[in-house]
Amino acid sequence: MLEKTGMKFDPEEVIEEFEALTKEAGKVQEETLKKILEENGGTVYLQQWGLNGRTDPETFKACVPLVTHKDLEPYIQRIADGDLSPLLTGKPITTISLSSGTTQGRPKFVPFNDELMESTMQIYKTSFAYRNREFPIENGKALQFIYSSKQFKTKGGLTAGTATTNVYRNAHFKKTMKALQTPCCSPDEVIFGPDFHQSLYCHLLCGLIFRDEVQVVSSTFAHSIVHGFRTFEQVWEELVADIREGVLSSRVTVPSMRSAMLKLLKPDPEQADTIYNKCSGLSNWYGLIPVLFPSARYIYGIMTGSMEPYLKKLRHYAGELPLLSADYGSSEGWIGANVNPKLPPELVTYAVLPNIGYFEFIPLRVNLDGLEPTPVGLAEVKLGEEYEIVVTNFAGLYRYRLGDVVKIKGFHNATPELQFICRRNLLLSINIDKNTEKDLQLAVEAAAMLLVDEKLEVVDFTSHVNITTDPGHYVVFWELSGEASDEKLQECCNCLDKAFVDAGYVGSRKANVIGALELRVVKRGTFHKILDHFVGLGGAVSQFKTPRCVGPNNSRLLQILYYDAVKSYFSSAYC
């Protein structure tokens, strides 16, 4: 690792290594599984399955069952509570990651260790090497909308925090970012600040202070970048005043943050005038990012899945700047790197790194006998097929169903290139209907087209299955950028209902087994409240994903949505 040796990062060396790994993907997978099982074969969890020291894939699949988080939760909880026996891993787990928990309202505990940190840095370096071939940057800075939530100690004294926080607080992260020549332009006091509203203001101010050096604008998720520039629209004149006078706004009250920012801030009337004139000359903020940061080469972050709805607004801010989608992983660990950075986010694929875990793929088709198909290995997947991913990693997850559905779009040497499709368990379903997050997104996009003439947009959205009514029905919540007429919103509601084309839904609606879809328009700022609620639970803004389908157990979120609803419409599409 370059962090240990202090060597300069060599992109071509990283590419060479990746090419070698992917040419022998099947063999590397077998070696990776062998290594995982040799290190952890003596654990309480693996001992019970009768592997008896065998490390071949056939025995592993025959003996060890497929599991979900629920199956491993008792072991993880014992680790978090201080049980030092080798429950899931041979070496003790010292850190716990928290999943985002935005759908069910409760974050999951996931083991995190040095091996996962190593694979994080390997993914970062691999995708950067390919990205830098196409969009070279040198000795620049990155405006990174990254926020670290607080870490805390579990009952057993383990450090716990969101997956992003565990990465940002690791010494490897900063060294790697420095080696990649994209250090964050914000000081640590801003990234690790206790108030994300103040941190965001300071991120924007740091970006403006170093505006000529910023070559990349990024965040973990696209949502944070859009949120950042929506906020800029509200506070830009205040930021310009700070730069003009060299005096920090009174809205930043955290002493450590104020102190760090005052070291950077110097009166600069000329820069203030430039920024003021450039912003004043924009039409509806189109192309804001390249206007503010003339040296920016691209915008970078995760832009797939639940982030796709923000792409339209992000492109508006980006103007001609390319959007590059970041890599594919989860709180449980990484899976693939984006090695085709020129692909637009809607078409982005991820090449699986065969040495960071052992991967299996469950075909989505159902067998004639009604049983779920047998998982296949990484070297056995077929082009064009859809699969659910199963992960075995170095941090104690064995044949763990990730719940993500991916499509095989091609191969990089012998390793598959995956396209993320949806989360398998995020379904709107009442009867025989099955609508995924993607189906919801397409329905919202279709209905939102009706607002274009009125220069309105859907700021954010989510959904819920209401089974307290008979029959049950879908509820879709919209936050809009302005006021729309009742006639227009009724039209949108009907359009939403008709846009769900799943045969089970259409048939159930026609038979009135599913009731009329309900569109509820919520107050401006409602999704801000949801974000604040998530942060209040200990989540990091960097890891926030608007839940697209709110589960029945997530009562606090439903309370916010129903309380903030100002208008309600029922579809007449099937009357």
PDB file of N, CA, C and O in Angstrom, residues 140-175:
ATOM      1  N   GLY A 140      -4.439  19.588  -7.835  1.00  0.00           N
ATOM      2  CA  GLY A 140      -5.639  20.396  -7.618  1.00  0.00           C
ATOM      3  C   GLY A 140      -6.239  20.112  -6.259  1.00  0.00           C
ATOM      4  O   GLY A 140      -5.647  19.421  -5.425  1.00  0.00           O
ATOM      5  N   LYS A 141      -7.423  20.653  -6.040  1.00  0.00           N
ATOM      6  CA  LYS A 141      -8.170  20.376  -4.818  1.00  0.00           C
ATOM      7  C   LYS A 141      -9.552  19.864  -5.204  1.00  0.00           C
ATOM      8  O   LYS A 141      -9.990  20.029  -6.346  1.00  0.00           O
ATOM      9  N   ALA A 142     -10.201  19.239  -4.247  1.00  0.00           N
ATOM     10  CA  ALA A 142     -11.565  18.756  -4.471  1.00  0.00           C
ATOM     11  C   ALA A 142     -12.504  19.470  -3.509  1.00  0.00           C
ATOM     12  O   ALA A 142     -12.203  19.582  -2.312  1.00  0.00           O
ATOM     13  N   LEU A 143     -13.603  19.990  -4.050  1.00  0.00           N
ATOM     14  CA  LEU A 143     -14.677  20.467  -3.182  1.00  0.00           C
ATOM     15  C   LEU A 143     -15.523  19.234  -2.893  1.00  0.00           C
ATOM     16  O   LEU A 143     -16.254  18.747  -3.752  1.00  0.00           O
ATOM     17  N   GLN A 144     -15.335  18.697  -1.689  1.00  0.00           N
ATOM     18  CA  GLN A 144     -16.022  17.459  -1.319  1.00  0.00           C
ATOM     19  C   GLN A 144     -17.084  17.755  -0.271  1.00  0.00           C
ATOM     20  O   GLN A 144     -16.762  18.239   0.827  1.00  0.00           O
ATOM     21  N   PHE A 145     -18.323  17.484  -0.614  1.00  0.00           N
ATOM     22  CA  PHE A 145     -19.403  17.636   0.362  1.00  0.00           C
ATOM     23  C   PHE A 145     -19.441  16.365   1.206  1.00  0.00           C
ATOM     24  O   PHE A 145     -20.278  15.485   1.011  1.00  0.00           O
ATOM     25  N   ILE A 146     -18.470  16.259   2.107  1.00  0.00           N
ATOM     26  CA  ILE A 146     -18.417  15.076   2.964  1.00  0.00           C
ATOM     27  C   ILE A 146     -18.576  15.505   4.416  1.00  0.00           C
ATOM     28  O   ILE A 146     -18.100  16.556   4.832  1.00  0.00           O
ATOM     29  N   TYR A 147     -19.286  14.674   5.150  1.00  0.00           N
ATOM     30  CA  TYR A 147     -19.613  14.979   6.548  1.00  0.00           C
ATOM     31  C   TYR A 147     -19.414  13.707   7.346  1.00  0.00           C
ATOM     32  O   TYR A 147     -19.862  12.640   6.943  1.00  0.00           O
ATOM     33  N   SER A 148     -18.775  13.843   8.463  1.00  0.00           N
ATOM     34  CA  SER A 148     -18.553  12.673   9.308  1.00  0.00           C
ATOM     35  C   SER A 148     -19.471  12.772  10.507  1.00  0.00           C
ATOM     36  O   SER A 148     -19.491  13.788  11.190  1.00  0.00           O
ATOM     37  N   SER A 149     -20.241  11.724  10.721  1.00  0.00           N
ATOM     38  CA  SER A 149     -21.065  11.725  11.934  1.00  0.00           C
ATOM     39  C   SER A 149     -20.187  11.297  13.108  1.00  0.00           C
ATOM     40  O   SER A 149     -19.062  10.844  12.926  1.00  0.00           O
ATOM     41  N   LYS A 150     -20.744  11.415  14.295  1.00  0.00           N
ATOM     42  CA  LYS A 150     -19.973  11.026  15.486  1.00  0.00           C
ATOM     43  C   LYS A 150     -19.801   9.514  15.521  1.00  0.00           C
ATOM     44  O   LYS A 150     -20.699   8.772  15.169  1.00  0.00           O
ATOM     45  N   GLN A 151     -18.628   9.105  15.945  1.00  0.00           N
ATOM     46  CA  GLN A 151     -18.450   7.695  16.273  1.00  0.00           C
ATOM     47  C   GLN A 151     -18.800   7.540  17.748  1.00  0.00           C
ATOM     48  O   GLN A 151     -18.717   8.487  18.521  1.00  0.00           O
ATOM     49  N   PHE A 152     -19.243   6.353  18.114  1.00  0.00           N
ATOM     50  CA  PHE A 152     -19.550   6.111  19.532  1.00  0.00           C
ATOM     51  C   PHE A 152     -19.020   4.732  19.909  1.00  0.00           C
ATOM     52  O   PHE A 152     -18.566   3.979  19.059  1.00  0.00           O
ATOM     53  N   LYS A 153     -19.071   4.433  21.180  1.00  0.00           N
ATOM     54  CA  LYS A 153     -18.605   3.130  21.655  1.00  0.00           C
ATOM     55  C   LYS A 153     -19.812   2.224  21.909  1.00  0.00           C
ATOM     56  O   LYS A 153     -20.797   2.652  22.510  1.00  0.00           O
ATOM     57  N   THR A 154     -19.703   0.977  21.450  1.00  0.00           N
ATOM     58  CA  THR A 154     -20.760   0.011  21.749  1.00  0.00           C
ATOM     59  C   THR A 154     -20.613  -0.438  23.199  1.00  0.00           C
ATOM     60  O   THR A 154     -19.630  -0.103  23.871  1.00  0.00           O
ATOM     61  N   LYS A 155     -21.556  -1.238  23.638  1.00  0.00           N
ATOM     62  CA  LYS A 155     -21.530  -1.752  25.016  1.00  0.00           C
ATOM     63  C   LYS A 155     -20.201  -2.449  25.321  1.00  0.00           C
ATOM     64  O   LYS A 155     -19.673  -2.373  26.418  1.00  0.00           O
ATOM     65  N   GLY A 156     -19.644  -3.114  24.290  1.00  0.00           N
ATOM     66  CA  GLY A 156     -18.382  -3.839  24.477  1.00  0.00           C
ATOM     67  C   GLY A 156     -17.146  -3.005  24.202  1.00  0.00           C
ATOM     68  O   GLY A 156     -16.027  -3.527  24.171  1.00  0.00           O
ATOM     69  N   GLY A 157     -17.337  -1.699  23.960  1.00  0.00           N
ATOM     70  CA  GLY A 157     -16.187  -0.813  23.781  1.00  0.00           C
ATOM     71  C   GLY A 157     -15.665  -0.709  22.355  1.00  0.00           C
ATOM     72  O   GLY A 157     -14.599  -0.135  22.116  1.00  0.00           O
ATOM     73  N   LEU A 158     -16.410  -1.252  21.376  1.00  0.00           N
ATOM     74  CA  LEU A 158     -15.986  -1.134  19.975  1.00  0.00           C
ATOM     75  C   LEU A 158     -16.381   0.242  19.431  1.00  0.00           C
ATOM     76  O   LEU A 158     -17.411   0.785  19.806  1.00  0.00           O
ATOM     77  N   THR A 159     -15.549   0.769  18.541  1.00  0.00           N
ATOM     78  CA  THR A 159     -15.871   2.031  17.877  1.00  0.00           C
ATOM     79  C   THR A 159     -16.934   1.763  16.824  1.00  0.00           C
ATOM     80  O   THR A 159     -16.804   0.840  16.021  1.00  0.00           O
ATOM     81  N   ALA A 160     -18.007   2.560  16.816  1.00  0.00           N
ATOM     82  CA  ALA A 160     -19.083   2.391  15.836  1.00  0.00           C
ATOM     83  C   ALA A 160     -19.390   3.718  15.166  1.00  0.00           C
ATOM     84  O   ALA A 160     -19.360   4.778  15.800  1.00  0.00           O
ATOM     85  N   GLY A 161     -19.661   3.651  13.884  1.00  0.00           N
ATOM     86  CA  GLY A 161     -20.025   4.847  13.123  1.00  0.00           C
ATOM     87  C   GLY A 161     -20.492   4.425  11.748  1.00  0.00           C
ATOM     88  O   GLY A 161     -20.400   3.253  11.386  1.00  0.00           O
ATOM     89  N   THR A 162     -21.000   5.372  10.966  1.00  0.00           N
ATOM     90  CA  THR A 162     -21.417   5.022   9.614  1.00  0.00           C
ATOM     91  C   THR A 162     -20.193   4.548   8.822  1.00  0.00           C
ATOM     92  O   THR A 162     -19.062   4.889   9.165  1.00  0.00           O
ATOM     93  N   ALA A 163     -20.436   3.795   7.749  1.00  0.00           N
ATOM     94  CA  ALA A 163     -19.334   3.265   6.940  1.00  0.00           C
ATOM     95  C   ALA A 163     -18.460   4.403   6.414  1.00  0.00           C
ATOM     96  O   ALA A 163     -17.230   4.314   6.430  1.00  0.00           O
ATOM     97  N   THR A 164     -19.100   5.503   5.973  1.00  0.00           N
ATOM     98  CA  THR A 164     -18.325   6.636   5.451  1.00  0.00           C
ATOM     99  C   THR A 164     -17.487   7.277   6.553  1.00  0.00           C
ATOM    100  O   THR A 164     -16.327   7.632   6.329  1.00  0.00           O
ATOM    101  N   THR A 165     -18.056   7.398   7.750  1.00  0.00           N
ATOM    102  CA  THR A 165     -17.318   7.983   8.876  1.00  0.00           C
ATOM    103  C   THR A 165     -16.094   7.146   9.208  1.00  0.00           C
ATOM    104  O   THR A 165     -15.001   7.674   9.442  1.00  0.00           O
ATOM    105  N   ASN A 166     -16.277   5.814   9.219  1.00  0.00           N
ATOM    106  CA  ASN A 166     -15.144   4.927   9.523  1.00  0.00           C
ATOM    107  C   ASN A 166     -14.027   5.080   8.492  1.00  0.00           C
ATOM    108  O   ASN A 166     -12.851   4.980   8.825  1.00  0.00           O
ATOM    109  N   VAL A 167     -14.414   5.353   7.249  1.00  0.00           N
ATOM    110  CA  VAL A 167     -13.398   5.575   6.203  1.00  0.00           C
ATOM    111  C   VAL A 167     -12.743   6.942   6.376  1.00  0.00           C
ATOM    112  O   VAL A 167     -11.510   7.059   6.384  1.00  0.00           O
ATOM    113  N   TYR A 168     -13.553   8.007   6.520  1.00  0.00           N
ATOM    114  CA  TYR A 168     -13.004   9.372   6.611  1.00  0.00           C
ATOM    115  C   TYR A 168     -12.082   9.541   7.814  1.00  0.00           C
ATOM    116  O   TYR A 168     -11.141  10.324   7.780  1.00  0.00           O
ATOM    117  N   ARG A 169     -12.373   8.809   8.886  1.00  0.00           N
ATOM    118  CA  ARG A 169     -11.572   8.955  10.111  1.00  0.00           C
ATOM    119  C   ARG A 169     -10.337   8.060  10.100  1.00  0.00           C
ATOM    120  O   ARG A 169      -9.561   8.076  11.042  1.00  0.00           O
ATOM    121  N   ASN A 170     -10.182   7.270   9.061  1.00  0.00           N
ATOM    122  CA  ASN A 170      -9.027   6.386   8.969  1.00  0.00           C
ATOM    123  C   ASN A 170      -7.854   7.132   8.332  1.00  0.00           C
ATOM    124  O   ASN A 170      -8.022   7.826   7.333  1.00  0.00           O
ATOM    125  N   ALA A 171      -6.660   6.969   8.901  1.00  0.00           N
ATOM    126  CA  ALA A 171      -5.478   7.691   8.394  1.00  0.00           C
ATOM    127  C   ALA A 171      -5.192   7.365   6.931  1.00  0.00           C
ATOM    128  O   ALA A 171      -4.694   8.203   6.177  1.00  0.00           O
ATOM    129  N   HIS A 172      -5.512   6.144   6.488  1.00  0.00           N
ATOM    130  CA  HIS A 172      -5.285   5.750   5.093  1.00  0.00           C
ATOM    131  C   HIS A 172      -6.017   6.669   4.120  1.00  0.00           C
ATOM    132  O   HIS A 172      -5.539   6.940   3.029  1.00  0.00           O
ATOM    133  N   PHE A 173      -7.226   7.089   4.515  1.00  0.00           N
ATOM    134  CA  PHE A 173      -8.076   7.849   3.594  1.00  0.00           C
ATOM    135  C   PHE A 173      -7.397   9.145   3.164  1.00  0.00           C
ATOM    136  O   PHE A 173      -7.252   9.434   1.980  1.00  0.00           O
ATOM    137  N   LYS A 174      -6.956   9.919   4.160  1.00  0.00           N
ATOM    138  CA  LYS A 174      -6.366  11.219   3.826  1.00  0.00           C
ATOM    139  C   LYS A 174      -5.075  11.061   3.028  1.00  0.00           C
ATOM    140  O   LYS A 174      -4.819  11.783   2.070  1.00  0.00           O
ATOM    141  N   LYS A 175      -4.267  10.064   3.409  1.00  0.00           N
ATOM    142  CA  LYS A 175      -3.006   9.836   2.692  1.00  0.00           C
ATOM    143  C   LYS A 175      -3.278   9.454   1.242  1.00  0.00           C
ATOM    144  O   LYS A 175      -2.582   9.884   0.326  1.00  0.00           O
TER     145      LYS A 175
END
